[in-house]
C-alpha cells in the first residue's frame, strides 16, 4: 500500500506539472462564460465542458493514463518495480516463474489499475490486497498473474 501511495504521489506531481500551465486557460474561459451569463440578465446554463475546456481535460487524462502507464510499465519490465516499490523494498513478480513480468503482464496490470482508478473503484482494488489470501493480490495482479514480493524473498 505504501509503495502504491508513493507512486500515486509521483504521478500526481507529474500530472500537476502538466495541468497547472493549462489550467488558467480553463478557469479564464469558464470565468468569461459565467460573466457573460451574468451580463445577459437571463438565466443561462453555463457548461463547464465545451470545445475549449475538453481538450485540456483530455490532455490531463492522457497524462494520467499514458504517463502513468509509462511510469508503471517500463520500470516494472526492467527492474520489476517502480520508484515506490523500490523505496518500500518490494517488486512485482510473475506468479508462476517468480521472474520479472513480461510486457503483456505489465501492460495488463497498468490498464486494469488505471481504468479502475478512473472509475473510482480503484480504491477497492488497491485495498483488496489487505484481505486477499494467500498472495495478497489486488485485482490488477490477479488478472495479470503477478504478485508483490519483498526484495529479500525475490533474491
PDB file of C-alpha atoms in Angstrom:
ATOM      1  CA  UNK A   1       0.000   0.000   0.000  1.00  0.00           C
ATOM      2  CA  UNK A   2       2.820   2.410   0.864  1.00  0.00           C
ATOM      3  CA  UNK A   3       4.510   1.764  -2.481  1.00  0.00           C
ATOM      4  CA  UNK A   4       1.275   2.445  -4.355  1.00  0.00           C
ATOM      5  CA  UNK A   5       0.779   5.646  -2.360  1.00  0.00           C
ATOM      6  CA  UNK A   6       4.297   6.841  -3.260  1.00  0.00           C
ATOM      7  CA  UNK A   7       3.719   6.017  -6.929  1.00  0.00           C
ATOM      8  CA  UNK A   8       0.380   7.855  -6.839  1.00  0.00           C
ATOM      9  CA  UNK A   9       2.055  10.958  -5.393  1.00  0.00           C
ATOM     10  CA  UNK A  10       4.754  10.837  -8.116  1.00  0.00           C
ATOM     11  CA  UNK A  11       2.109  10.534 -10.841  1.00  0.00           C
ATOM     12  CA  UNK A  12       0.077  13.332  -9.245  1.00  0.00           C
ATOM     13  CA  UNK A  13       3.138  15.608  -9.293  1.00  0.00           C
ATOM     14  CA  UNK A  14       3.790  14.802 -12.958  1.00  0.00           C
ATOM     15  CA  UNK A  15       0.130  15.479 -13.764  1.00  0.00           C
ATOM     16  CA  UNK A  16       0.197  18.760 -11.841  1.00  0.00           C
ATOM     17  CA  UNK A  17       3.287  19.852 -13.767  1.00  0.00           C
ATOM     18  CA  UNK A  18       1.316  19.441 -16.991  1.00  0.00           C
ATOM     19  CA  UNK A  19      -2.067  20.617 -15.690  1.00  0.00           C
ATOM     20  CA  UNK A  20      -1.095  23.823 -13.914  1.00  0.00           C
ATOM     21  CA  UNK A  21       0.077  25.716 -17.026  1.00  0.00           C
ATOM     22  CA  UNK A  22      -3.096  24.640 -18.862  1.00  0.00           C
ATOM     23  CA  UNK A  23      -5.470  25.344 -16.000  1.00  0.00           C
ATOM     24  CA  UNK A  24      -5.518  29.122 -16.418  1.00  0.00           C
ATOM     25  CA  UNK A  25      -6.996  28.572 -19.890  1.00  0.00           C
ATOM     26  CA  UNK A  26      -9.852  26.586 -18.358  1.00  0.00           C
ATOM     27  CA  UNK A  27     -10.549  28.955 -15.468  1.00  0.00           C
ATOM     28  CA  UNK A  28     -10.285  32.058 -17.662  1.00  0.00           C
ATOM     29  CA  UNK A  29     -12.678  30.588 -20.214  1.00  0.00           C
ATOM     30  CA  UNK A  30     -15.210  29.494 -17.595  1.00  0.00           C
ATOM     31  CA  UNK A  31     -14.995  32.840 -15.780  1.00  0.00           C
ATOM     32  CA  UNK A  32     -15.677  34.645 -19.070  1.00  0.00           C
ATOM     33  CA  UNK A  33     -18.701  32.415 -19.760  1.00  0.00           C
ATOM     34  CA  UNK A  34     -20.099  32.993 -16.258  1.00  0.00           C
ATOM     35  CA  UNK A  35     -19.568  36.752 -16.568  1.00  0.00           C
ATOM     36  CA  UNK A  36     -21.294  36.811 -19.967  1.00  0.00           C
ATOM     37  CA  UNK A  37     -24.215  34.874 -18.476  1.00  0.00           C
ATOM     38  CA  UNK A  38     -24.481  37.386 -15.612  1.00  0.00           C
ATOM     39  CA  UNK A  39     -24.357  40.327 -18.030  1.00  0.00           C
ATOM     40  CA  UNK A  40     -27.132  38.868 -20.171  1.00  0.00           C
ATOM     41  CA  UNK A  41     -29.623  39.311 -17.345  1.00  0.00           C
ATOM     42  CA  UNK A  42     -31.228  35.986 -18.209  1.00  0.00           C
ATOM     43  CA  UNK A  43     -30.977  32.579 -16.655  1.00  0.00           C
ATOM     44  CA  UNK A  44     -28.377  30.800 -18.768  1.00  0.00           C
ATOM     45  CA  UNK A  45     -26.853  27.351 -18.475  1.00  0.00           C
ATOM     46  CA  UNK A  46     -23.063  27.528 -18.434  1.00  0.00           C
ATOM     47  CA  UNK A  47     -21.438  24.264 -19.467  1.00  0.00           C
ATOM     48  CA  UNK A  48     -18.059  23.560 -17.904  1.00  0.00           C
ATOM     49  CA  UNK A  49     -17.023  21.182 -20.672  1.00  0.00           C
ATOM     50  CA  UNK A  50     -17.014  22.613 -24.170  1.00  0.00           C
ATOM     51  CA  UNK A  51     -14.718  22.923 -27.174  1.00  0.00           C
ATOM     52  CA  UNK A  52     -12.197  24.987 -25.196  1.00  0.00           C
ATOM     53  CA  UNK A  53     -12.084  23.032 -21.939  1.00  0.00           C
ATOM     54  CA  UNK A  54     -12.498  19.477 -23.262  1.00  0.00           C
ATOM     55  CA  UNK A  55      -9.028  19.325 -24.891  1.00  0.00           C
ATOM     56  CA  UNK A  56      -7.436  20.452 -21.635  1.00  0.00           C
ATOM     57  CA  UNK A  57      -9.341  17.851 -19.620  1.00  0.00           C
ATOM     58  CA  UNK A  58      -8.421  15.184 -22.200  1.00  0.00           C
ATOM     59  CA  UNK A  59      -4.751  16.216 -22.082  1.00  0.00           C
ATOM     60  CA  UNK A  60      -4.744  15.849 -18.303  1.00  0.00           C
ATOM     61  CA  UNK A  61      -6.446  12.451 -18.563  1.00  0.00           C
ATOM     62  CA  UNK A  62      -3.873  11.414 -21.193  1.00  0.00           C
ATOM     63  CA  UNK A  63      -1.027  12.363 -18.863  1.00  0.00           C
ATOM     64  CA  UNK A  64      -2.561  10.260 -16.111  1.00  0.00           C
ATOM     65  CA  UNK A  65      -3.188   7.229 -18.316  1.00  0.00           C
ATOM     66  CA  UNK A  66      -0.251   7.346 -20.742  1.00  0.00           C
ATOM     67  CA  UNK A  67       2.268   8.944 -18.391  1.00  0.00           C
ATOM     68  CA  UNK A  68       1.163   6.668 -15.595  1.00  0.00           C
ATOM     69  CA  UNK A  69       1.393   3.699 -17.926  1.00  0.00           C
ATOM     70  CA  UNK A  70       4.956   4.561 -18.890  1.00  0.00           C
ATOM     71  CA  UNK A  71       5.850   5.242 -15.250  1.00  0.00           C
ATOM     72  CA  UNK A  72       4.434   1.858 -14.236  1.00  0.00           C
ATOM     73  CA  UNK A  73       5.145  -0.419 -17.215  1.00  0.00           C
ATOM     74  CA  UNK A  74       8.733   0.444 -18.180  1.00  0.00           C
ATOM     75  CA  UNK A  75      10.330   0.122 -14.719  1.00  0.00           C
ATOM     76  CA  UNK A  76       8.250  -2.983 -13.994  1.00  0.00           C
ATOM     77  CA  UNK A  77       9.608  -4.592 -17.164  1.00  0.00           C
ATOM     78  CA  UNK A  78      13.227  -3.638 -16.490  1.00  0.00           C
ATOM     79  CA  UNK A  79      13.509  -3.987 -12.709  1.00  0.00           C
ATOM     80  CA  UNK A  80      10.182  -5.427 -11.562  1.00  0.00           C
ATOM     81  CA  UNK A  81       9.412  -2.280  -9.616  1.00  0.00           C
ATOM     82  CA  UNK A  82       8.590   1.394  -9.706  1.00  0.00           C
ATOM     83  CA  UNK A  83      10.154   4.082  -7.527  1.00  0.00           C
ATOM     84  CA  UNK A  84       7.557   3.486  -4.802  1.00  0.00           C
ATOM     85  CA  UNK A  85       8.186  -0.260  -4.795  1.00  0.00           C
ATOM     86  CA  UNK A  86      11.968   0.298  -4.695  1.00  0.00           C
ATOM     87  CA  UNK A  87      11.645   2.621  -1.701  1.00  0.00           C
ATOM     88  CA  UNK A  88       9.432   0.060   0.062  1.00  0.00           C
ATOM     89  CA  UNK A  89      11.677  -2.894  -0.804  1.00  0.00           C
ATOM     90  CA  UNK A  90       9.197  -4.834  -2.912  1.00  0.00           C
ATOM     91  CA  UNK A  91       8.915  -5.912  -6.529  1.00  0.00           C
ATOM     92  CA  UNK A  92       6.368  -7.317  -8.976  1.00  0.00           C
ATOM     93  CA  UNK A  93       6.901 -10.942  -9.976  1.00  0.00           C
ATOM     94  CA  UNK A  94       5.189 -13.419 -12.282  1.00  0.00           C
ATOM     95  CA  UNK A  95       3.138 -15.803 -10.146  1.00  0.00           C
ATOM     96  CA  UNK A  96       4.449 -18.917 -11.934  1.00  0.00           C
ATOM     97  CA  UNK A  97       8.086 -18.155 -12.836  1.00  0.00           C
ATOM     98  CA  UNK A  98       8.769 -15.744  -9.952  1.00  0.00           C
ATOM     99  CA  UNK A  99      10.614 -13.611 -12.505  1.00  0.00           C
ATOM    100  CA  UNK A 100      10.030 -10.041 -13.682  1.00  0.00           C
ATOM    101  CA  UNK A 101       6.704  -9.819 -15.567  1.00  0.00           C
ATOM    102  CA  UNK A 102       6.649  -9.836 -19.351  1.00  0.00           C
ATOM    103  CA  UNK A 103       5.312  -6.916 -21.402  1.00  0.00           C
ATOM    104  CA  UNK A 104       1.733  -8.219 -21.639  1.00  0.00           C
ATOM    105  CA  UNK A 105       1.546  -8.687 -17.869  1.00  0.00           C
ATOM    106  CA  UNK A 106       2.959  -5.233 -17.113  1.00  0.00           C
ATOM    107  CA  UNK A 107       0.532  -3.587 -19.546  1.00  0.00           C
ATOM    108  CA  UNK A 108      -2.419  -5.595 -18.227  1.00  0.00           C
ATOM    109  CA  UNK A 109      -1.551  -4.620 -14.620  1.00  0.00           C
ATOM    110  CA  UNK A 110      -1.457  -0.951 -15.554  1.00  0.00           C
ATOM    111  CA  UNK A 111      -4.591  -0.974 -17.705  1.00  0.00           C
ATOM    112  CA  UNK A 112      -6.680  -2.682 -15.048  1.00  0.00           C
ATOM    113  CA  UNK A 113      -5.294  -0.442 -12.296  1.00  0.00           C
ATOM    114  CA  UNK A 114      -5.655   2.713 -14.418  1.00  0.00           C
ATOM    115  CA  UNK A 115      -9.176   2.017 -15.675  1.00  0.00           C
ATOM    116  CA  UNK A 116     -10.429   1.032 -12.223  1.00  0.00           C
ATOM    117  CA  UNK A 117      -8.783   4.152 -10.796  1.00  0.00           C
ATOM    118  CA  UNK A 118     -10.531   6.398 -13.315  1.00  0.00           C
ATOM    119  CA  UNK A 119     -13.816   4.673 -12.453  1.00  0.00           C
ATOM    120  CA  UNK A 120     -13.156   5.392  -8.750  1.00  0.00           C
ATOM    121  CA  UNK A 121     -13.483   1.713  -7.723  1.00  0.00           C
ATOM    122  CA  UNK A 122      -9.694   1.687  -7.862  1.00  0.00           C
ATOM    123  CA  UNK A 123      -9.695   2.329  -4.119  1.00  0.00           C
ATOM    124  CA  UNK A 124     -11.359  -1.063  -3.568  1.00  0.00           C
ATOM    125  CA  UNK A 125      -8.833  -2.614  -5.967  1.00  0.00           C
ATOM    126  CA  UNK A 126      -5.887  -1.098  -4.098  1.00  0.00           C
ATOM    127  CA  UNK A 127      -7.234  -2.194  -0.703  1.00  0.00           C
ATOM    128  CA  UNK A 128      -8.094  -5.712  -1.918  1.00  0.00           C
ATOM    129  CA  UNK A 129      -4.558  -6.918  -1.157  1.00  0.00           C
ATOM    130  CA  UNK A 130      -5.114  -6.328   2.554  1.00  0.00           C
ATOM    131  CA  UNK A 131      -7.774  -9.059   2.653  1.00  0.00           C
ATOM    132  CA  UNK A 132      -6.679 -11.382  -0.162  1.00  0.00           C
ATOM    133  CA  UNK A 133      -5.257 -14.776   0.798  1.00  0.00           C
ATOM    134  CA  UNK A 134      -2.705 -16.282   0.262  1.00  0.00           C
ATOM    135  CA  UNK A 135      -0.920 -13.984  -2.229  1.00  0.00           C
ATOM    136  CA  UNK A 136      -2.332 -10.614  -1.082  1.00  0.00           C
ATOM    137  CA  UNK A 137      -3.060  -9.670  -4.696  1.00  0.00           C
ATOM    138  CA  UNK A 138      -5.028  -6.691  -5.912  1.00  0.00           C
ATOM    139  CA  UNK A 139      -7.345  -7.234  -8.863  1.00  0.00           C
ATOM    140  CA  UNK A 140      -4.750  -5.963 -11.337  1.00  0.00           C
ATOM    141  CA  UNK A 141      -2.305  -8.591 -10.021  1.00  0.00           C
ATOM    142  CA  UNK A 142      -4.886 -11.357 -10.243  1.00  0.00           C
ATOM    143  CA  UNK A 143      -5.684 -10.538 -13.876  1.00  0.00           C
ATOM    144  CA  UNK A 144      -2.019 -10.161 -14.843  1.00  0.00           C
ATOM    145  CA  UNK A 145      -0.982 -13.263 -12.856  1.00  0.00           C
ATOM    146  CA  UNK A 146       1.552 -11.322 -10.796  1.00  0.00           C
ATOM    147  CA  UNK A 147       2.217 -10.774  -7.121  1.00  0.00           C
ATOM    148  CA  UNK A 148       4.247  -8.412  -4.940  1.00  0.00           C
ATOM    149  CA  UNK A 149       7.234  -9.887  -3.098  1.00  0.00           C
ATOM    150  CA  UNK A 150       9.725  -8.364  -0.721  1.00  0.00           C
ATOM    151  CA  UNK A 151      13.213  -7.915  -2.183  1.00  0.00           C
ATOM    152  CA  UNK A 152      14.572 -10.406   0.348  1.00  0.00           C
ATOM    153  CA  UNK A 153      12.086 -13.066  -0.817  1.00  0.00           C
ATOM    154  CA  UNK A 154      12.731 -12.489  -4.523  1.00  0.00           C
ATOM    155  CA  UNK A 155      16.557 -12.572  -4.479  1.00  0.00           C
TER     156      UNK A 155
END
